Each structure stands twice: as structure tokens, then as C-alpha cells.
PDB file of C-alpha atoms in Angstrom:
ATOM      1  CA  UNK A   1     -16.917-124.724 103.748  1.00 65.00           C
ATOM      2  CA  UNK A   2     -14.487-127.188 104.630  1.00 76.00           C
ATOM      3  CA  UNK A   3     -11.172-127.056 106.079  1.00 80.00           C
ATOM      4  CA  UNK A   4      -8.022-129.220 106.350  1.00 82.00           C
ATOM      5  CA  UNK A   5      -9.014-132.122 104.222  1.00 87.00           C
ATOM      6  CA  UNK A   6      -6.371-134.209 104.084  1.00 87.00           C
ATOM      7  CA  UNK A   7      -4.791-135.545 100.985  1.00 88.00           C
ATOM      8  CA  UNK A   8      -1.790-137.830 100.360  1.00 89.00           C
ATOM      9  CA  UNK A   9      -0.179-135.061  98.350  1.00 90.00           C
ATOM     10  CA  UNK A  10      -1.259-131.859 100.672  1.00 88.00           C
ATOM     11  CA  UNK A  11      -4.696-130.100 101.721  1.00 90.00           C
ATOM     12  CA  UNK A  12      -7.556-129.377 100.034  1.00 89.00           C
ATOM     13  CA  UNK A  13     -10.093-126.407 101.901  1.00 86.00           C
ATOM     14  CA  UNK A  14     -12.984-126.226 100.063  1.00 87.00           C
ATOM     15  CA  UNK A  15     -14.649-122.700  99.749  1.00 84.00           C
ATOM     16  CA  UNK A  16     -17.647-121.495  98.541  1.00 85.00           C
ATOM     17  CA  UNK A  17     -16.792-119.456  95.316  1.00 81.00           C
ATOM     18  CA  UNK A  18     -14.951-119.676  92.568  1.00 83.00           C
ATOM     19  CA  UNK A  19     -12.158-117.244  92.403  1.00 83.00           C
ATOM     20  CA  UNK A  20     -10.762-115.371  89.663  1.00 86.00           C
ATOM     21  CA  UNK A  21     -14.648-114.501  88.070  1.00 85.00           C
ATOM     22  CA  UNK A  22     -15.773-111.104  89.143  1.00 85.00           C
ATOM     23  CA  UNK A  23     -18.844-111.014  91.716  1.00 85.00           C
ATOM     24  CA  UNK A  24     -18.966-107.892  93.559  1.00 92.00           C
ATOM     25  CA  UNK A  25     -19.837-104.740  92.093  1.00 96.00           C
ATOM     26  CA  UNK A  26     -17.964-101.790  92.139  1.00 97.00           C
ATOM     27  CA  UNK A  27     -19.654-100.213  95.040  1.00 97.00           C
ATOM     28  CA  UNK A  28     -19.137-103.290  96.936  1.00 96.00           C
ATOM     29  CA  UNK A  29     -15.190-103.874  95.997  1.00 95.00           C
ATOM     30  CA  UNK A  30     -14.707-100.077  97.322  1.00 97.00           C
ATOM     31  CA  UNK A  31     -16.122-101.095 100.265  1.00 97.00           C
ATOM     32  CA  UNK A  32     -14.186-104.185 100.960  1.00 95.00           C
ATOM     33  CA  UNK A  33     -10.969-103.207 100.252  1.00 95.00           C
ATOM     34  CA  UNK A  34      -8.856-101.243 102.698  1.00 96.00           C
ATOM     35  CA  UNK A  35      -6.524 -99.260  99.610  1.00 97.00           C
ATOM     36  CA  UNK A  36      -9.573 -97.545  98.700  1.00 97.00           C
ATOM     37  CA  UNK A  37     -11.857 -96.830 101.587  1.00 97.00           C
ATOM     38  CA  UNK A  38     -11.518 -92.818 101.292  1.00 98.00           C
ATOM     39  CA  UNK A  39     -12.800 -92.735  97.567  1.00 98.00           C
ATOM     40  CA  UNK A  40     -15.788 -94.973  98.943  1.00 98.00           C
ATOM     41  CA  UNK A  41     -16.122 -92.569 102.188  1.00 97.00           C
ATOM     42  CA  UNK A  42     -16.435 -89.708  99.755  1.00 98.00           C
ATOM     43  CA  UNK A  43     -18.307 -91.191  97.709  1.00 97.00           C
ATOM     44  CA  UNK A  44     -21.367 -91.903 100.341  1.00 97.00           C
ATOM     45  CA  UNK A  45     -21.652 -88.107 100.357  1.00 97.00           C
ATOM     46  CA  UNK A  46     -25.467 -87.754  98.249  1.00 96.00           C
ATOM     47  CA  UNK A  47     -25.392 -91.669  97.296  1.00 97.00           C
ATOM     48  CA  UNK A  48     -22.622 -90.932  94.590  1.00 97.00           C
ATOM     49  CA  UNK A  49     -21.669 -94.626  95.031  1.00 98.00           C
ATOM     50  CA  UNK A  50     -25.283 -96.344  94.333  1.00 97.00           C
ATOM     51  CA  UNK A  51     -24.953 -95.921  90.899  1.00 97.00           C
ATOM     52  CA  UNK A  52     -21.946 -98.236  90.976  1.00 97.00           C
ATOM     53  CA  UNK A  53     -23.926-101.436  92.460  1.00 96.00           C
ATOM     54  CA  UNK A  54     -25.736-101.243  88.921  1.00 96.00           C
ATOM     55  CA  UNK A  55     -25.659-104.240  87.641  1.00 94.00           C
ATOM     56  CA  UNK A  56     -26.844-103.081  83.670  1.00 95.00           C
ATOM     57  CA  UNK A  57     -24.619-100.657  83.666  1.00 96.00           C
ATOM     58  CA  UNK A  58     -20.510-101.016  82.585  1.00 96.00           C
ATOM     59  CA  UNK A  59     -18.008 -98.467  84.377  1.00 97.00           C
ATOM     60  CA  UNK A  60     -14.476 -97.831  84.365  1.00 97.00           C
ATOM     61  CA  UNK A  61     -13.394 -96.024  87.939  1.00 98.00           C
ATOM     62  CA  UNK A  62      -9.788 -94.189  88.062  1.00 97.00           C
ATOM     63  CA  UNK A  63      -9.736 -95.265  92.113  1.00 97.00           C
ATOM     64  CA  UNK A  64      -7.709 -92.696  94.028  1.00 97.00           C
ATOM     65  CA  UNK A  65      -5.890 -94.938  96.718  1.00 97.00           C
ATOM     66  CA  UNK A  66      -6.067 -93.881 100.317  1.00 97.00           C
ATOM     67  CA  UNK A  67      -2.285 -93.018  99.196  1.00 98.00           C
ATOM     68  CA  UNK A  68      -3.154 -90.964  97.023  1.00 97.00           C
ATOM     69  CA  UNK A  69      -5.518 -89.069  99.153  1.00 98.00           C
ATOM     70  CA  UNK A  70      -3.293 -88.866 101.691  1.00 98.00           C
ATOM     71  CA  UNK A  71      -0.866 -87.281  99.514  1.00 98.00           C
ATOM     72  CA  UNK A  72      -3.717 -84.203  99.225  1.00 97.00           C
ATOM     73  CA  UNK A  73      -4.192 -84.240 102.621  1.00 98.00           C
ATOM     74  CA  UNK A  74      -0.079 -82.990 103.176  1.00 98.00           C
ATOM     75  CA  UNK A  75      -0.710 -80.824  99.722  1.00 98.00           C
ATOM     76  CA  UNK A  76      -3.631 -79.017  99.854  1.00 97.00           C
ATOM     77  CA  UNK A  77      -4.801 -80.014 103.895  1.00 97.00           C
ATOM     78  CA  UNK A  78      -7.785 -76.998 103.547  1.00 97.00           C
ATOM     79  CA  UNK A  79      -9.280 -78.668 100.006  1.00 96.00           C
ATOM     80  CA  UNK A  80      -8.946 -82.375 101.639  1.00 97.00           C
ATOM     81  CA  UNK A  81     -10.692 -81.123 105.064  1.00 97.00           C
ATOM     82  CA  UNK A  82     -13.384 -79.440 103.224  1.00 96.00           C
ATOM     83  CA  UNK A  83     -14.048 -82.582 100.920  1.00 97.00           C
ATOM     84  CA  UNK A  84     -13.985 -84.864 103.677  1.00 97.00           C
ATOM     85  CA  UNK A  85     -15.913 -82.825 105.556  1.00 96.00           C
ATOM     86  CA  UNK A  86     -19.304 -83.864 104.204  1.00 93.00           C
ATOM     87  CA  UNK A  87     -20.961 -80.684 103.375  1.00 94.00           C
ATOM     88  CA  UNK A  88     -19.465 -80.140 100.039  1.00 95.00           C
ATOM     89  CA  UNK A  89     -21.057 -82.715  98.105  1.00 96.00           C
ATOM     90  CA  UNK A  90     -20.988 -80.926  95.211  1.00 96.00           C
ATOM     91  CA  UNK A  91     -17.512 -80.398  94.915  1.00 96.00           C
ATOM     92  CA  UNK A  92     -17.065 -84.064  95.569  1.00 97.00           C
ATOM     93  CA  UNK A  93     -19.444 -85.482  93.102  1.00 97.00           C
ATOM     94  CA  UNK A  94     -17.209 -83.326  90.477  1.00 97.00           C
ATOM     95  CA  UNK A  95     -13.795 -84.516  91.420  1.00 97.00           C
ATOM     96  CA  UNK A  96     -15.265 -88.164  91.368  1.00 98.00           C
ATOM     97  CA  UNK A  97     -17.020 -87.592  88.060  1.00 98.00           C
ATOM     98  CA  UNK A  98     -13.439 -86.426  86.476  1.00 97.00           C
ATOM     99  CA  UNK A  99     -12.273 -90.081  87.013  1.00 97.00           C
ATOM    100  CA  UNK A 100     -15.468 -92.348  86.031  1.00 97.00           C
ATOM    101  CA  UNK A 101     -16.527 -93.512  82.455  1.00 97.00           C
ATOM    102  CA  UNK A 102     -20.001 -94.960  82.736  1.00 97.00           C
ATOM    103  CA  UNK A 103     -21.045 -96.925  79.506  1.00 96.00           C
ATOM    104  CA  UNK A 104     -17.851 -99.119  79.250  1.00 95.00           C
ATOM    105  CA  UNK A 105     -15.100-101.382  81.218  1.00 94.00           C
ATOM    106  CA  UNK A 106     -12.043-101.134  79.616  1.00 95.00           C
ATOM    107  CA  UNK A 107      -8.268-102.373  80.617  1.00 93.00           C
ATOM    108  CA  UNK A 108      -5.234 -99.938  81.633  1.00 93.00           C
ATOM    109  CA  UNK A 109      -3.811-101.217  78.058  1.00 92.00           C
ATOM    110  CA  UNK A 110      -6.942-100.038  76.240  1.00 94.00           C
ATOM    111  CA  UNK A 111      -6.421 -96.752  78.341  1.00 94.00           C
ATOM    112  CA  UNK A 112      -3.712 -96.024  77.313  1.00 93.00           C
ATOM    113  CA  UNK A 113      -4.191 -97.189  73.899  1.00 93.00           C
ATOM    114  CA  UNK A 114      -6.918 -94.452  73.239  1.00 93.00           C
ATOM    115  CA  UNK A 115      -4.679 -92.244  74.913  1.00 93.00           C
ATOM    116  CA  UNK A 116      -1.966 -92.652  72.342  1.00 93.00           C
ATOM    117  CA  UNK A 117      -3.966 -92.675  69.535  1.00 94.00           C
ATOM    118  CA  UNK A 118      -5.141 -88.933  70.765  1.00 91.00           C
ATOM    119  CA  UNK A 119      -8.423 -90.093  72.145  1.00 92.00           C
ATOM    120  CA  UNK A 120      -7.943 -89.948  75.689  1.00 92.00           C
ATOM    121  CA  UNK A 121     -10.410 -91.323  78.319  1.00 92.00           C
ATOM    122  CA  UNK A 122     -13.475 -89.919  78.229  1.00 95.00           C
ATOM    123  CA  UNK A 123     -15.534 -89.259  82.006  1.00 96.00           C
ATOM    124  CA  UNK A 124     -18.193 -87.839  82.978  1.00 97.00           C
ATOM    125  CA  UNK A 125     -16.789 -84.619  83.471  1.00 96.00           C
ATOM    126  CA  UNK A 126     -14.314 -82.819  82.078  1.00 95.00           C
ATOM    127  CA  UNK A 127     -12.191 -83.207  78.782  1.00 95.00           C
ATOM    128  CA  UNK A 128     -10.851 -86.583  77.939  1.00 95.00           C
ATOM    129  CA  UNK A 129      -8.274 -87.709  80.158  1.00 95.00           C
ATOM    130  CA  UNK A 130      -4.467 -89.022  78.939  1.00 94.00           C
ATOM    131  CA  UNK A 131      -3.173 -92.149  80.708  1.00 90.00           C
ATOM    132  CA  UNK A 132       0.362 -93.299  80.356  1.00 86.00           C
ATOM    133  CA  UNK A 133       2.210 -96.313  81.885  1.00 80.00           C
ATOM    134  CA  UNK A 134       5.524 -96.024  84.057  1.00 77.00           C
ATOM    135  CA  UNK A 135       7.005 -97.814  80.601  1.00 67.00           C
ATOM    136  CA  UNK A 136       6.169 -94.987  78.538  1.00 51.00           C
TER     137      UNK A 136
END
């Protein structure tokens, strides 16, 4: 990598990817980012998250936000201490099932496309989900 290369119109850093194409799988974009580091936490319970550093397989993740989470945590403080608690991997694996499709990637707009044409979302467990934008 190099930095600060000047140029007669402004600065050129050369870097050592090219941005914009994905790289990282799933696992590893729950790891990195900061938003989303209780969804990966719970998902380490029983190696829930290895199957989402498969390369041959396609997923679409509904990715609680540490927001989100902490929402449950004021809510329901006695379901989010027990899932977060590490024993009840069980419990966890089905909550984080309810918001995975394995098998395809698809866009919020095709989400909520299949929604409106009485589809819904289909996950690994549960009935299929129905997504909706603010707009709607």
C-alpha cells in the first residue's frame, strides 16, 4: 500500500483491493462490523455461524442489529440473559434460523416483492416471513 502520492490535481493512496466487489463471507462481515457483533456472539454458540463462511452455498441473513438486541434486552431482559447466556443453544439456533434463507441471496426489493405477491420469505424455520419497506 501506498500513501500520499502526490498528484497535481490531489492524492492518490493506493490500496490493496478493489472496493465495491464482495470478498468476505457472511461469517466474516458479522465479525467485522461493530452494528452486528451480538447476532455473531450468538451465533458462536454450537458453530451456528460456520455454515455462513460457505463459500458454495448462497444465503440471505435478516441481521438483528446490536440495536435491535438491545431493544430485547429493556423488553424481555430474562429471554435476552438466557440467550446470551450460552447454555441455551438450542433456543438460539431457532431464533437465528427464523431469519436465514439458505439456497439464495436476494435484495430487500425482491423481499418485499415476494412478500407482496403473498409469498413471503421463506427461512429455515418457521412460516414464510412478510417484509415491508418504511414506504409501504
Amino acid at each position: 500500500v501506498e500513501a500520499n502520492v502526490g498528484a497535481s490535481n490531489g492524492v492518490i493512496h493506493s490500496i490493496n483491493r478493489v472496493l465495491g466487489i464482495p470478498q468476505d463471507t457472511i461469517e466474516r462481515k458479522l465479525a467485522r462490523d461493530p452494528m452486528m457483533s451480538k447476532t455473531f456472539d450468538l451465533g458462536k454458540q454450537e458453530h451456528f455461524n460456520d455454515q455462513l463462511n460457505k463459500t458454495d452455498l448462497q444465503f440471505t441473513f435478516l441481521v438483528p442489529t446490536d440495536q435491535a438486541w438491545d431493544q430485547i434486552k429493556k423488553d424481555f431482559a430474562t429471554a435476552y440473559k438466557v440467550l446470551f447466556m450460552g447454555d441455551f443453544f438450542y433456543q438460539v439456533h431457532h431464533i437465528l434460523e427464523r431469519h436465514l434463507q439458505v439456497g439464495a441471496k436476494l435484495s430487500i426489493n425482491e423481499l418485499v416483492k415476494a412478500s407482496q405477491e403473498g409469498k413471503g420469505f421463506e427461512v429455515m424455520r418457521g412460516s414464510p416471513l412478510q417484509l415491508s419497506t418504511h414506504e409501504d
